[in-house]
Short mmCIF file of C-alpha atoms in Angstrom, two decimals:
data_model
loop_
_atom_site.label_atom_id
_atom_site.label_comp_id
_atom_site.label_asym_id
_atom_site.label_seq_id
_atom_site.Cartn_x
_atom_site.Cartn_y
_atom_site.Cartn_z
CA MET A 1 21.74 88.02 5.41
CA THR A 2 24.92 88.64 7.38
CA LEU A 3 23.98 86.30 10.23
CA GLN A 4 23.30 82.70 9.22
CA PRO A 5 23.87 79.32 10.88
CA LEU A 6 27.54 78.39 10.90
CA GLY A 7 26.89 75.33 8.73
CA VAL A 8 25.58 77.64 6.01
CA GLN A 9 28.53 79.97 6.36
CA ILE A 10 31.03 77.10 6.05
CA SER A 11 29.56 75.99 2.71
CA GLN A 12 29.60 79.57 1.47
CA MET A 13 33.19 79.93 2.62
CA LEU A 14 34.21 76.80 0.71
CA LYS A 15 32.50 78.07 -2.44
CA GLU A 16 34.49 81.30 -2.18
CA ARG A 17 37.62 79.15 -2.04
CA ASP A 18 36.81 77.43 -5.34
CA VAL A 19 35.18 74.30 -3.90
CA ASP A 20 32.48 73.18 -6.33
CA THR A 21 31.89 69.58 -5.19
CA ILE A 22 31.51 68.00 -1.75
CA PHE A 23 31.31 64.26 -1.09
CA GLY A 24 29.58 62.83 1.92
CA ILE A 25 26.58 61.42 3.72
CA PRO A 26 24.16 63.53 5.79
CA GLY A 27 23.13 62.47 9.28
CA VAL A 28 21.35 63.91 12.28
CA HIS A 29 24.64 65.17 13.70
CA ASN A 30 25.90 67.02 10.62
CA VAL A 31 22.61 68.10 9.05
CA GLU A 32 23.48 71.76 9.67
CA LEU A 33 26.35 71.44 7.20
CA TYR A 34 23.77 70.56 4.55
CA ARG A 35 21.58 73.60 5.12
CA GLY A 36 23.73 75.85 2.93
CA ILE A 37 25.13 73.58 0.20
CA GLU A 38 22.56 74.40 -2.48
CA GLN A 39 22.49 78.06 -1.48
CA ALA A 40 26.27 78.17 -2.05
CA GLY A 41 25.92 76.54 -5.47
CA ILE A 42 27.97 73.48 -4.55
CA THR A 43 27.27 70.00 -5.94
CA HIS A 44 26.94 67.33 -3.29
CA VAL A 45 27.68 63.71 -4.20
CA LEU A 46 25.92 61.17 -1.99
CA ALA A 47 28.22 58.23 -1.30
CA ARG A 48 26.91 54.89 -0.11
CA HIS A 49 29.53 54.68 2.66
CA GLU A 50 31.88 57.25 4.18
CA GLN A 51 34.82 55.21 2.95
CA GLY A 52 33.52 55.78 -0.55
CA ALA A 53 33.10 59.50 0.13
CA GLY A 54 36.73 59.74 1.25
CA PHE A 55 38.05 57.92 -1.81
CA MET A 56 35.85 60.10 -4.04
CA ALA A 57 37.33 63.24 -2.47
CA ASP A 58 40.80 61.76 -3.00
CA GLY A 59 40.09 60.97 -6.66
CA TYR A 60 38.61 64.42 -7.21
CA ALA A 61 41.73 66.04 -5.74
CA ARG A 62 44.13 63.96 -7.83
CA ALA A 63 42.20 64.64 -11.01
CA SER A 64 41.52 68.34 -10.51
CA GLY A 65 44.58 69.51 -8.62
CA LYS A 66 42.23 71.15 -6.11
CA PRO A 67 41.49 69.96 -2.58
CA GLY A 68 38.83 67.29 -2.22
CA VAL A 69 36.24 67.98 0.48
CA ALA A 70 34.01 65.58 2.41
CA TYR A 71 31.30 66.06 5.06
CA VAL A 72 30.78 63.27 7.61
CA ILE A 73 29.03 62.73 10.93
CA THR A 74 30.44 62.11 14.37
CA GLY A 75 31.71 58.71 15.47
CA PRO A 76 31.20 56.02 12.83
CA GLY A 77 31.08 58.56 10.00
CA LEU A 78 34.55 59.70 10.90
CA THR A 79 35.97 56.24 11.60
CA ASN A 80 34.63 55.03 8.24
CA ILE A 81 36.59 57.73 6.42
CA LEU A 82 39.86 57.15 8.27
CA THR A 83 41.10 54.59 5.72
CA PRO A 84 40.77 57.05 2.82
CA LEU A 85 42.47 59.69 4.96
CA GLY A 86 45.35 57.28 5.58
CA GLN A 87 45.61 56.71 1.84
CA ALA A 88 45.57 60.44 1.12
CA TYR A 89 48.28 60.98 3.73
CA SER A 90 50.46 58.27 2.23
CA ASP A 91 50.06 59.53 -1.34
CA SER A 92 50.24 63.28 -0.61
CA VAL A 93 46.67 64.15 -1.58
CA PRO A 94 44.94 67.36 -0.34
CA VAL A 95 41.70 66.20 1.29
CA LEU A 96 39.72 68.23 3.83
CA VAL A 97 37.19 66.39 5.99
CA ILE A 98 34.75 68.47 8.02
CA SER A 99 32.79 66.57 10.63
CA SER A 100 30.51 67.31 13.50
CA CYS A 101 31.44 66.28 17.03
CA LEU A 102 29.62 65.96 20.33
CA ASP A 103 29.49 69.08 22.47
CA GLU A 104 30.47 67.19 25.62
CA THR A 105 32.15 63.80 25.98
CA ALA A 106 34.00 63.97 29.30
CA ALA A 107 31.02 64.14 31.65
CA LYS A 108 28.47 62.21 29.58
CA ARG A 109 28.26 58.63 28.42
CA GLY A 110 25.92 56.70 26.14
CA GLN A 111 25.41 59.46 23.58
CA LEU A 112 24.70 58.69 19.95
CA HIS A 113 27.93 58.16 17.95
CA GLN A 114 30.07 58.81 21.03
CA MET A 115 33.80 58.16 20.93
CA ARG A 116 36.31 58.77 23.68
CA ASP A 117 38.35 61.07 21.41
CA GLN A 118 37.45 61.18 17.74
CA ARG A 119 39.76 64.12 17.07
CA ALA A 120 42.75 62.06 18.22
CA ALA A 121 41.61 59.11 16.08
CA ALA A 122 41.72 61.24 12.92
CA ASP A 123 45.02 62.80 13.97
CA CYS A 124 46.71 59.45 13.36
CA VAL A 125 46.10 59.63 9.60
CA CYS A 126 46.10 63.39 8.94
CA ALA A 127 48.56 66.26 8.90
CA TRP A 128 46.43 67.46 11.79
CA SER A 129 42.97 67.01 13.28
CA LEU A 130 41.58 69.95 15.28
CA GLU A 131 38.34 71.10 16.86
CA ALA A 132 36.79 74.50 16.15
CA ARG A 133 34.71 75.71 19.09
CA SER A 134 33.70 79.01 17.50
CA PRO A 135 32.92 80.29 14.00
CA GLU A 136 36.18 82.21 13.95
CA ALA A 137 38.12 79.08 14.80
CA ALA A 138 36.32 77.09 12.08
CA TYR A 139 37.15 79.70 9.45
CA SER A 140 40.76 79.93 10.61
CA LEU A 141 41.30 76.17 10.55
CA ILE A 142 39.74 75.75 7.12
CA ASP A 143 42.00 78.47 5.73
CA ARG A 144 44.96 76.88 7.51
CA ALA A 145 44.26 73.66 5.63
CA PHE A 146 44.08 75.48 2.29
CA ASP A 147 47.33 77.32 3.10
CA GLN A 148 49.09 74.03 3.76
CA PHE A 149 47.72 72.46 0.60
CA ALA A 150 49.19 75.39 -1.36
CA SER A 151 52.64 75.54 0.22
CA THR A 152 53.76 72.19 1.65
CA ARG A 153 53.57 68.51 0.85
CA ALA A 154 49.85 67.80 0.64
CA ARG A 155 48.39 65.84 3.54
CA PRO A 156 44.74 65.47 4.55
CA CYS A 157 43.32 67.65 7.32
CA HIS A 158 40.30 67.19 9.60
CA VAL A 159 38.22 69.93 11.21
CA GLN A 160 35.48 68.99 13.66
CA VAL A 161 32.81 71.37 14.90
CA PRO A 162 30.48 70.77 17.87
CA ILE A 163 26.87 70.13 16.87
CA ASP A 164 25.46 73.15 18.72
CA THR A 165 28.12 75.42 17.22
CA LEU A 166 27.23 74.29 13.70
CA GLY A 167 23.62 75.35 14.24
CA ALA A 168 24.37 78.66 15.98
CA MET A 169 24.12 81.97 14.14
CA ALA A 170 27.42 83.33 12.86
CA GLU A 171 28.85 86.16 10.81
CA ALA A 172 30.14 85.29 7.35
CA ALA A 173 33.68 84.06 6.92
CA PRO A 174 36.30 86.57 5.86
CA PRO A 175 37.31 86.75 2.18
CA PRO A 176 39.94 84.26 0.99
CA PRO A 177 43.41 85.41 2.05
CA PRO A 178 46.43 85.35 -0.28
CA ARG A 179 47.96 81.89 -0.37
CA PRO A 180 51.65 81.12 0.05
CA GLY A 181 53.46 79.13 -2.62
CA TYR A 182 55.93 76.27 -2.58
CA PRO A 183 59.53 77.07 -1.61
CA ALA A 184 61.66 78.24 -4.53
CA ALA A 185 65.16 76.93 -5.14
CA ARG A 186 68.02 79.23 -4.30
CA PHE A 187 70.17 80.29 -7.27
CA ALA A 188 73.20 78.83 -5.51
CA ASP A 189 71.49 75.43 -5.29
CA VAL A 190 70.54 75.48 -8.96
CA TYR A 191 74.06 76.39 -10.09
CA ALA A 192 75.62 73.81 -7.80
CA ALA A 193 73.31 71.12 -9.20
CA VAL A 194 74.12 72.18 -12.76
CA ALA A 195 77.84 72.01 -12.04
CA ALA A 196 77.48 68.55 -10.49
CA VAL A 197 75.50 67.18 -13.42
CA LEU A 198 77.95 68.59 -15.95
CA ALA A 199 80.86 67.06 -14.08
CA ALA A 200 79.22 63.63 -13.92
CA LYS A 201 79.89 60.98 -16.56
CA LYS A 202 76.82 58.87 -15.80
CA PRO A 203 74.19 61.02 -14.07
CA LEU A 204 70.89 59.33 -13.25
CA PHE A 205 67.63 61.14 -12.55
CA VAL A 206 64.80 59.54 -10.58
CA PHE A 207 61.50 61.40 -10.94
CA GLY A 208 58.59 60.83 -8.56
CA GLY A 209 55.01 62.02 -8.44
CA GLY A 210 56.15 65.22 -6.76
CA ALA A 211 57.89 66.25 -9.97
CA ARG A 212 54.69 66.54 -12.01
CA ALA A 213 54.90 70.31 -12.06
CA ALA A 214 58.19 69.91 -13.96
CA ALA A 215 56.77 67.84 -16.83
CA ASP A 216 57.50 70.57 -19.37
CA ALA A 217 61.15 70.91 -18.32
CA ILE A 218 62.17 67.27 -17.85
CA PRO A 219 62.68 66.34 -21.53
CA ASP A 220 64.96 69.39 -21.99
CA VAL A 221 66.99 68.60 -18.87
CA LEU A 222 67.53 65.00 -19.98
CA ARG A 223 68.44 66.01 -23.53
CA GLN A 224 70.83 68.72 -22.33
CA THR A 225 72.62 66.52 -19.81
CA GLY A 226 72.66 63.11 -21.48
CA ALA A 227 71.46 61.68 -18.18
CA ALA A 228 69.58 58.42 -17.85
CA SER A 229 66.32 58.29 -15.94
CA PHE A 230 63.86 56.20 -13.98
CA VAL A 231 60.37 57.19 -12.86
CA THR A 232 58.51 55.87 -9.85
CA TYR A 233 55.04 54.45 -10.39
CA ALA A 234 53.56 57.82 -9.43
CA GLY A 235 55.96 59.59 -11.80
CA ARG A 236 54.97 57.71 -14.95
CA GLY A 237 54.39 60.00 -17.91
CA LEU A 238 56.99 62.55 -16.82
CA VAL A 239 59.56 61.15 -19.25
CA PRO A 240 58.35 60.50 -22.82
CA ALA A 241 58.44 56.78 -23.58
CA GLU A 242 60.63 57.28 -26.65
CA THR A 243 63.41 58.98 -24.64
CA PRO A 244 66.55 56.92 -25.53
CA LEU A 245 68.10 56.80 -22.05
CA HIS A 246 64.93 56.14 -20.07
CA PHE A 247 64.68 52.96 -17.96
CA GLY A 248 60.95 53.41 -17.35
CA SER A 249 59.06 52.55 -14.15
CA TYR A 250 61.01 49.38 -13.38
CA LEU A 251 62.63 50.58 -10.15
CA ALA A 252 61.13 47.65 -8.25
CA ARG A 253 63.05 45.17 -10.39
CA GLN A 254 65.80 44.01 -8.06
CA ASP A 255 68.58 44.30 -10.65
CA SER A 256 67.78 47.99 -11.11
CA ALA A 257 69.96 48.42 -8.02
CA ALA A 258 72.99 47.47 -10.14
CA ILE A 259 72.09 50.22 -12.61
CA ALA A 260 71.83 52.76 -9.80
CA ALA A 261 75.27 51.60 -8.65
CA GLU A 262 76.70 52.48 -12.09
CA ALA A 263 75.71 56.13 -11.72
CA ASP A 264 78.29 58.62 -10.49
CA LEU A 265 75.55 61.08 -9.53
CA VAL A 266 71.89 60.50 -8.65
CA ILE A 267 69.34 63.32 -8.73
CA ALA A 268 66.08 62.28 -7.02
CA VAL A 269 63.30 64.78 -7.63
CA GLY A 270 59.90 64.69 -5.92
CA THR A 271 60.18 61.15 -4.59
CA THR A 272 60.59 59.63 -1.15
CA LEU A 273 62.18 56.48 -2.65
CA SER A 274 59.98 54.54 -0.29
CA GLU A 275 59.49 50.83 0.19
CA VAL A 276 56.61 50.78 -2.28
CA ASP A 277 58.81 52.43 -4.92
CA LEU A 278 61.77 50.08 -4.58
CA TRP A 279 60.74 46.94 -2.64
CA ARG A 280 64.27 46.82 -1.25
CA PRO A 281 66.07 48.74 1.48
CA SER A 282 67.71 51.33 -0.80
CA LEU A 283 68.07 52.52 -4.37
CA GLY A 284 71.44 50.79 -4.63
CA HIS A 285 73.60 53.79 -5.50
CA THR A 286 77.00 54.52 -3.98
CA ALA A 287 77.49 57.89 -5.68
CA PRO A 288 76.43 61.22 -4.20
CA MET A 289 72.75 62.08 -4.40
CA ILE A 290 71.05 65.42 -4.90
CA ARG A 291 67.61 65.26 -3.32
CA VAL A 292 65.01 67.84 -4.39
CA ASP A 293 61.74 67.95 -2.45
CA ILE A 294 59.32 70.29 -0.68
CA ASP A 295 59.21 67.98 2.35
CA PRO A 296 62.22 68.30 4.68
CA GLU A 297 61.39 64.88 6.11
CA CYS A 298 62.73 63.35 2.89
CA PHE A 299 66.23 64.54 3.76
CA CYS A 300 66.55 62.68 7.06
CA ASP A 301 68.30 59.64 5.58
CA LEU A 302 70.82 61.46 3.37
CA ALA A 303 74.51 60.60 3.62
CA ALA A 304 77.25 63.13 4.33
CA GLN A 305 78.15 63.31 0.63
CA ASP A 306 74.58 64.09 -0.43
CA THR A 307 72.85 67.43 -1.05
CA ALA A 308 69.39 68.46 0.14
CA ILE A 309 67.49 71.09 -1.83
CA LEU A 310 64.19 72.26 -0.36
CA ALA A 311 62.37 73.49 -3.46
CA ASP A 312 59.42 73.05 -5.75
CA ALA A 313 60.41 70.49 -8.40
CA GLY A 314 58.85 72.45 -11.23
CA GLU A 315 60.73 75.66 -10.54
CA PHE A 316 63.96 73.81 -9.83
CA LEU A 317 64.02 71.80 -13.05
CA ARG A 318 62.88 74.71 -15.18
CA ALA A 319 65.70 76.78 -13.70
CA MET A 320 68.12 73.94 -14.49
CA SER A 321 66.93 73.71 -18.09
CA ILE A 322 67.63 77.43 -18.52
CA ALA A 323 70.95 77.47 -16.68
CA ILE A 324 72.51 74.29 -18.05
CA PRO A 325 74.24 74.42 -21.45
CA ALA A 326 73.99 71.55 -23.91
CA ARG A 327 76.81 69.04 -23.51
CA THR A 328 79.59 69.15 -26.06
CA GLU A 329 80.67 65.95 -27.82
CA ASP A 330 83.49 65.21 -25.38
CA GLN A 331 81.06 65.66 -22.48
CA ALA A 332 78.54 63.12 -23.77
CA ALA A 333 77.19 60.79 -21.12
CA LYS A 334 78.34 57.19 -21.26
CA TRP A 335 74.98 55.48 -20.82
CA ASP A 336 74.34 52.94 -23.58
CA ALA A 337 70.92 53.46 -25.23
CA ALA A 338 70.97 49.98 -26.79
CA LEU A 339 71.68 48.40 -23.42
CA ILE A 340 68.80 50.33 -21.88
CA ARG A 341 66.43 49.09 -24.60
CA ARG A 342 67.51 45.51 -23.98
CA ARG A 343 67.16 45.90 -20.23
CA ARG A 344 63.63 47.26 -20.58
CA ALA A 345 62.73 44.38 -22.91
CA THR A 346 64.06 41.88 -20.36
CA TRP A 347 62.06 43.44 -17.55
CA ARG A 348 58.92 43.45 -19.65
CA ALA A 349 59.41 39.76 -20.39
CA GLU A 350 59.82 39.09 -16.68
CA VAL A 351 56.49 40.81 -15.95
CA ASP A 352 54.83 38.71 -18.65
CA ALA A 353 56.27 35.50 -17.21
CA GLU A 354 55.30 36.39 -13.65
CA ARG A 355 51.70 37.35 -14.49
CA PRO A 356 50.67 35.39 -17.59
CA GLY A 357 48.06 37.02 -19.79
CA ILE A 358 48.04 40.44 -18.20
CA VAL A 359 50.64 42.06 -20.47
CA ALA A 360 48.68 41.29 -23.66
CA ILE A 361 45.43 42.60 -22.17
CA SER A 362 47.16 45.69 -20.80
CA ASP A 363 48.73 46.39 -24.20
CA ALA A 364 45.33 46.09 -25.88
CA LEU A 365 43.82 48.59 -23.47
CA GLN A 366 46.71 51.01 -23.85
CA THR A 367 46.33 50.89 -27.63
CA ALA A 368 42.59 51.52 -27.51
CA LEU A 369 42.25 54.19 -24.83
CA PRO A 370 42.69 57.89 -25.67
CA ASP A 371 45.96 59.38 -24.43
CA ASN A 372 44.11 61.68 -22.03
CA THR A 373 42.35 58.81 -20.24
CA MET A 374 42.73 58.98 -16.47
CA ILE A 375 42.94 55.61 -14.75
CA PHE A 376 42.23 54.77 -11.12
CA SER A 377 43.38 51.31 -10.08
CA ASP A 378 43.02 49.12 -7.02
CA MET A 379 45.37 46.70 -5.30
CA THR A 380 45.16 43.99 -7.95
CA GLN A 381 47.63 41.95 -9.99
CA PHE A 382 46.41 43.58 -13.18
CA ALA A 383 47.50 46.98 -11.87
CA TYR A 384 50.78 45.67 -10.45
CA ALA A 385 51.83 44.43 -13.89
CA SER A 386 50.48 47.40 -15.84
CA LYS A 387 52.24 49.95 -13.62
CA GLU A 388 55.55 48.58 -14.89
CA ILE A 389 54.88 48.09 -18.60
CA TRP A 390 52.31 50.80 -19.43
CA ASP A 391 54.12 53.97 -20.53
CA MET A 392 51.79 56.85 -19.80
CA ALA A 393 51.48 59.57 -22.42
CA ARG A 394 51.26 62.26 -19.75
CA PRO A 395 51.87 62.51 -16.01
CA GLY A 396 49.24 62.37 -13.29
CA HIS A 397 46.89 60.16 -15.30
CA TRP A 398 47.22 56.83 -13.45
CA HIS A 399 46.29 56.92 -9.77
CA HIS A 400 46.77 54.01 -7.41
CA PRO A 401 46.70 53.50 -3.61
CA PHE A 402 50.49 53.31 -3.53
CA GLY A 403 51.61 53.76 0.06
CA PHE A 404 48.75 52.79 2.36
CA GLY A 405 47.75 50.07 -0.08
CA THR A 406 44.06 49.88 0.73
CA LEU A 407 41.56 47.77 -1.16
CA GLY A 408 38.39 49.32 -2.55
CA TYR A 409 40.04 52.49 -3.83
CA ALA A 410 39.51 52.36 -7.59
CA LEU A 411 35.74 52.63 -8.08
CA PRO A 412 34.95 55.53 -5.72
CA ALA A 413 38.19 57.37 -6.60
CA ALA A 414 37.29 57.08 -10.29
CA ILE A 415 33.85 58.55 -9.49
CA GLY A 416 35.55 61.54 -7.87
CA GLY A 417 37.95 61.81 -10.80
CA ALA A 418 35.14 61.67 -13.33
CA MET A 419 33.29 64.42 -11.47
CA ALA A 420 36.41 66.58 -11.71
CA ARG A 421 36.89 65.86 -15.43
CA ALA A 422 33.44 66.06 -16.94
CA GLY A 423 33.58 65.10 -20.61
CA LEU A 424 37.03 63.51 -20.37
CA PRO A 425 37.69 59.73 -20.31
CA THR A 426 38.06 58.08 -16.91
CA VAL A 427 38.52 54.34 -16.20
CA ALA A 428 38.50 52.23 -13.02
CA ILE A 429 40.48 48.98 -12.73
CA ALA A 430 39.87 46.66 -9.77
CA GLY A 431 40.30 43.05 -8.80
CA ASP A 432 37.40 40.70 -8.13
CA TYR A 433 38.04 40.74 -4.38
CA GLY A 434 38.96 44.39 -3.88
CA VAL A 435 36.05 45.77 -5.88
CA GLN A 436 33.67 44.23 -3.34
CA TYR A 437 35.00 46.55 -0.62
CA THR A 438 33.20 49.50 -2.25
CA ILE A 439 30.97 47.94 -4.92
CA GLN A 440 27.98 49.77 -3.43
CA GLU A 441 29.38 53.02 -4.87
CA LEU A 442 28.27 51.71 -8.26
CA GLY A 443 24.90 53.10 -7.22
CA THR A 444 26.45 56.56 -6.94
CA ALA A 445 28.02 56.27 -10.41
CA VAL A 446 24.65 55.23 -11.88
CA GLU A 447 22.91 58.08 -10.06
CA LEU A 448 25.37 60.54 -11.57
CA GLY A 449 25.12 59.06 -15.07
CA LEU A 450 28.89 58.73 -15.39
CA PRO A 451 30.30 57.12 -18.57
CA LEU A 452 32.73 55.10 -16.49
CA PRO A 453 34.19 51.75 -17.61
CA ILE A 454 34.84 49.63 -14.51
CA LEU A 455 37.25 46.87 -15.45
CA VAL A 456 37.11 43.95 -13.02
CA TRP A 457 40.04 41.53 -13.20
CA ASP A 458 38.43 38.27 -12.10
CA ASN A 459 40.80 35.41 -11.34
CA GLY A 460 38.48 33.98 -8.71
CA LYS A 461 40.89 34.39 -5.81
CA LEU A 462 43.32 36.59 -3.94
CA GLY A 463 46.03 35.78 -6.45
CA GLU A 464 48.80 37.93 -5.03
CA ILE A 465 48.30 36.57 -1.51
CA GLU A 466 48.21 33.00 -2.75
CA GLU A 467 51.54 33.50 -4.52
CA SER A 468 53.02 35.11 -1.41
CA MET A 469 51.99 32.08 0.66
CA VAL A 470 53.53 29.70 -1.85
CA ARG A 471 56.80 31.67 -1.86
CA SER A 472 56.79 31.50 1.95
CA GLN A 473 56.14 27.74 1.83
CA ILE A 474 52.73 28.17 3.43
CA ALA A 475 49.88 26.05 2.14
CA PRO A 476 47.46 28.55 0.51
CA ASN A 477 44.66 29.28 2.95
CA ALA A 478 41.72 31.72 2.86
CA VAL A 479 42.52 32.91 -0.66
CA ILE A 480 39.42 31.61 -2.45
CA ALA A 481 36.18 33.53 -2.01
CA LYS A 482 32.74 33.05 -3.52
CA ASN A 483 32.30 35.85 -6.03
CA PRO A 484 28.94 37.27 -7.04
CA ASP A 485 27.83 37.35 -10.64
CA PHE A 486 29.42 40.73 -11.33
CA LEU A 487 27.41 41.29 -14.50
CA ALA A 488 24.11 40.53 -12.81
CA LEU A 489 25.09 42.76 -9.91
CA ALA A 490 25.89 45.60 -12.30
CA ARG A 491 22.52 45.25 -13.99
CA ALA A 492 20.79 45.24 -10.59
CA TYR A 493 22.28 48.69 -9.97
CA GLY A 494 21.21 49.87 -13.42
CA ALA A 495 24.71 49.83 -14.90
CA GLY A 496 25.87 48.26 -18.12
CA ALA A 497 27.48 44.82 -17.96
CA GLU A 498 29.82 43.22 -20.48
CA GLN A 499 32.22 40.29 -20.72
CA PRO A 500 34.20 40.49 -23.97
CA GLU A 501 35.74 37.26 -25.21
CA THR A 502 38.61 38.65 -27.32
CA LEU A 503 41.09 41.50 -27.05
CA ALA A 504 39.48 43.26 -30.01
CA ALA A 505 36.09 42.95 -28.35
CA LEU A 506 37.57 44.33 -25.12
CA GLN A 507 38.85 47.37 -26.96
CA ASP A 508 35.46 47.99 -28.58
CA THR A 509 33.66 47.45 -25.28
CA VAL A 510 35.79 49.94 -23.36
CA LEU A 511 35.41 52.61 -26.05
CA ALA A 512 31.65 52.09 -26.12
CA ALA A 513 31.56 52.38 -22.32
CA LEU A 514 33.28 55.75 -22.53
CA ASP A 515 30.42 56.97 -24.74
CA ALA A 516 27.62 55.51 -22.62
CA ASP A 517 25.28 57.48 -20.38
CA SER A 518 25.95 55.28 -17.33
CA PRO A 519 28.82 53.19 -15.91
CA THR A 520 29.67 49.81 -17.40
CA VAL A 521 31.13 46.87 -15.48
CA ILE A 522 33.48 44.91 -17.75
CA ARG A 523 34.60 41.52 -16.48
CA MET A 524 38.06 40.42 -17.61
CA THR A 525 39.66 37.00 -17.18
CA CYS A 526 42.93 35.37 -18.26
CA ALA A 527 41.03 33.75 -21.13
CA LEU A 528 41.03 37.12 -22.91
CA ALA A 529 44.74 36.73 -23.71
CA GLY A 530 44.03 33.52 -25.62
#
């Protein structure tokens, strides 16, 4: 049939654009979107809350490299997903939310799910939020979102369609158009960067999550230049752990600013060097900086001596690795590998002292888990420590709500990630308080039969907030909450439930959970470290 309801045509359009999974919750206002999902051959994952659906779409996008898609209803459905959209915006994740909207809001009041302006509400946490009042507009806006995902810094987008329009008959969407790519570096920029690096005595690279496309070129560039390197939390795995001049993901250590000040050239690739990367006002360098990014907004705070290069990190660094000759002996960089090893050991010891017990447990997990395990973590002290000391074997395999910093991310995002990586190991790590924000999504994981270990770090309180209060000389208040019996709760949902008593038992438990036919909640406490 050429003519079908618009809701059917939208699902078919998404299928033709390589969408195979949609997350969401049906309701009376968006039911027309559900008419064509099965016909299109798309899997729909029923979340228990729209917040969960948004985090699932985010996790799916991070794991697959494709846009995550969610369907929600008007009003509360959309407001419930705004937090995940804010997280996706902050962390540059391509998420497309399609919602229904009321046909008329100016002249009517008291309608079901009515908001004064839901489009504007979503616009606050998206690249854009727009209304399609015709089939042609819906198709155009959806393709606009996919174009932006393919060619600019990824940000979530929201398209809303009036209820009557969703149910009206419409022609099929046009075939997928050719997609633009990311901007390529100019030859002049590449050669200028090569010349600057070769002239520098102590060049320092900082790689962020935006440099993941350059993973194959980064080891060559570092070897050829003798440069030292840091990675942001999102960039972990880009530099092999055994690289002699690699400082790791310790940028947030305050004395890393002194190291940046030693450099006579800084090359920051695919990173905004934001507050949540540094936890101080600036990197600490005084030397010129070369900034490589696909987002021009990242160049707004550059100094007069700095260089801005608008380019895809992968193409830029691969071009550098081809263009740059190996350093001769008299050109060798002056970074001290032994000093770097000692500095990393000192930082690791600081993490262990600050968060007793976590380092040993984190090390045990890192030893046990396969290298291709993808981890989704929540805002929890266990993740804060592990993000510094856990050297990832490959990039893009530890995902965290970095910028927006929302609680409740790990479990639903891991569900989305597991859906994108069927047959590959996926793990969720959450704190005892944060996991309760979205614990109901455990039902979704059970329904899907996902072999998902859900590690719950249970210290019986909001530990990070308590420590912040103490540092601020505030008597700890409202940091102790009554926790449920997490193991009993897991069993009530039909999931596995374990509480290992030793590190060896933890390793065995996690590996067994990866082979199970349903998710397993694994409660961890400080007692595990002995």
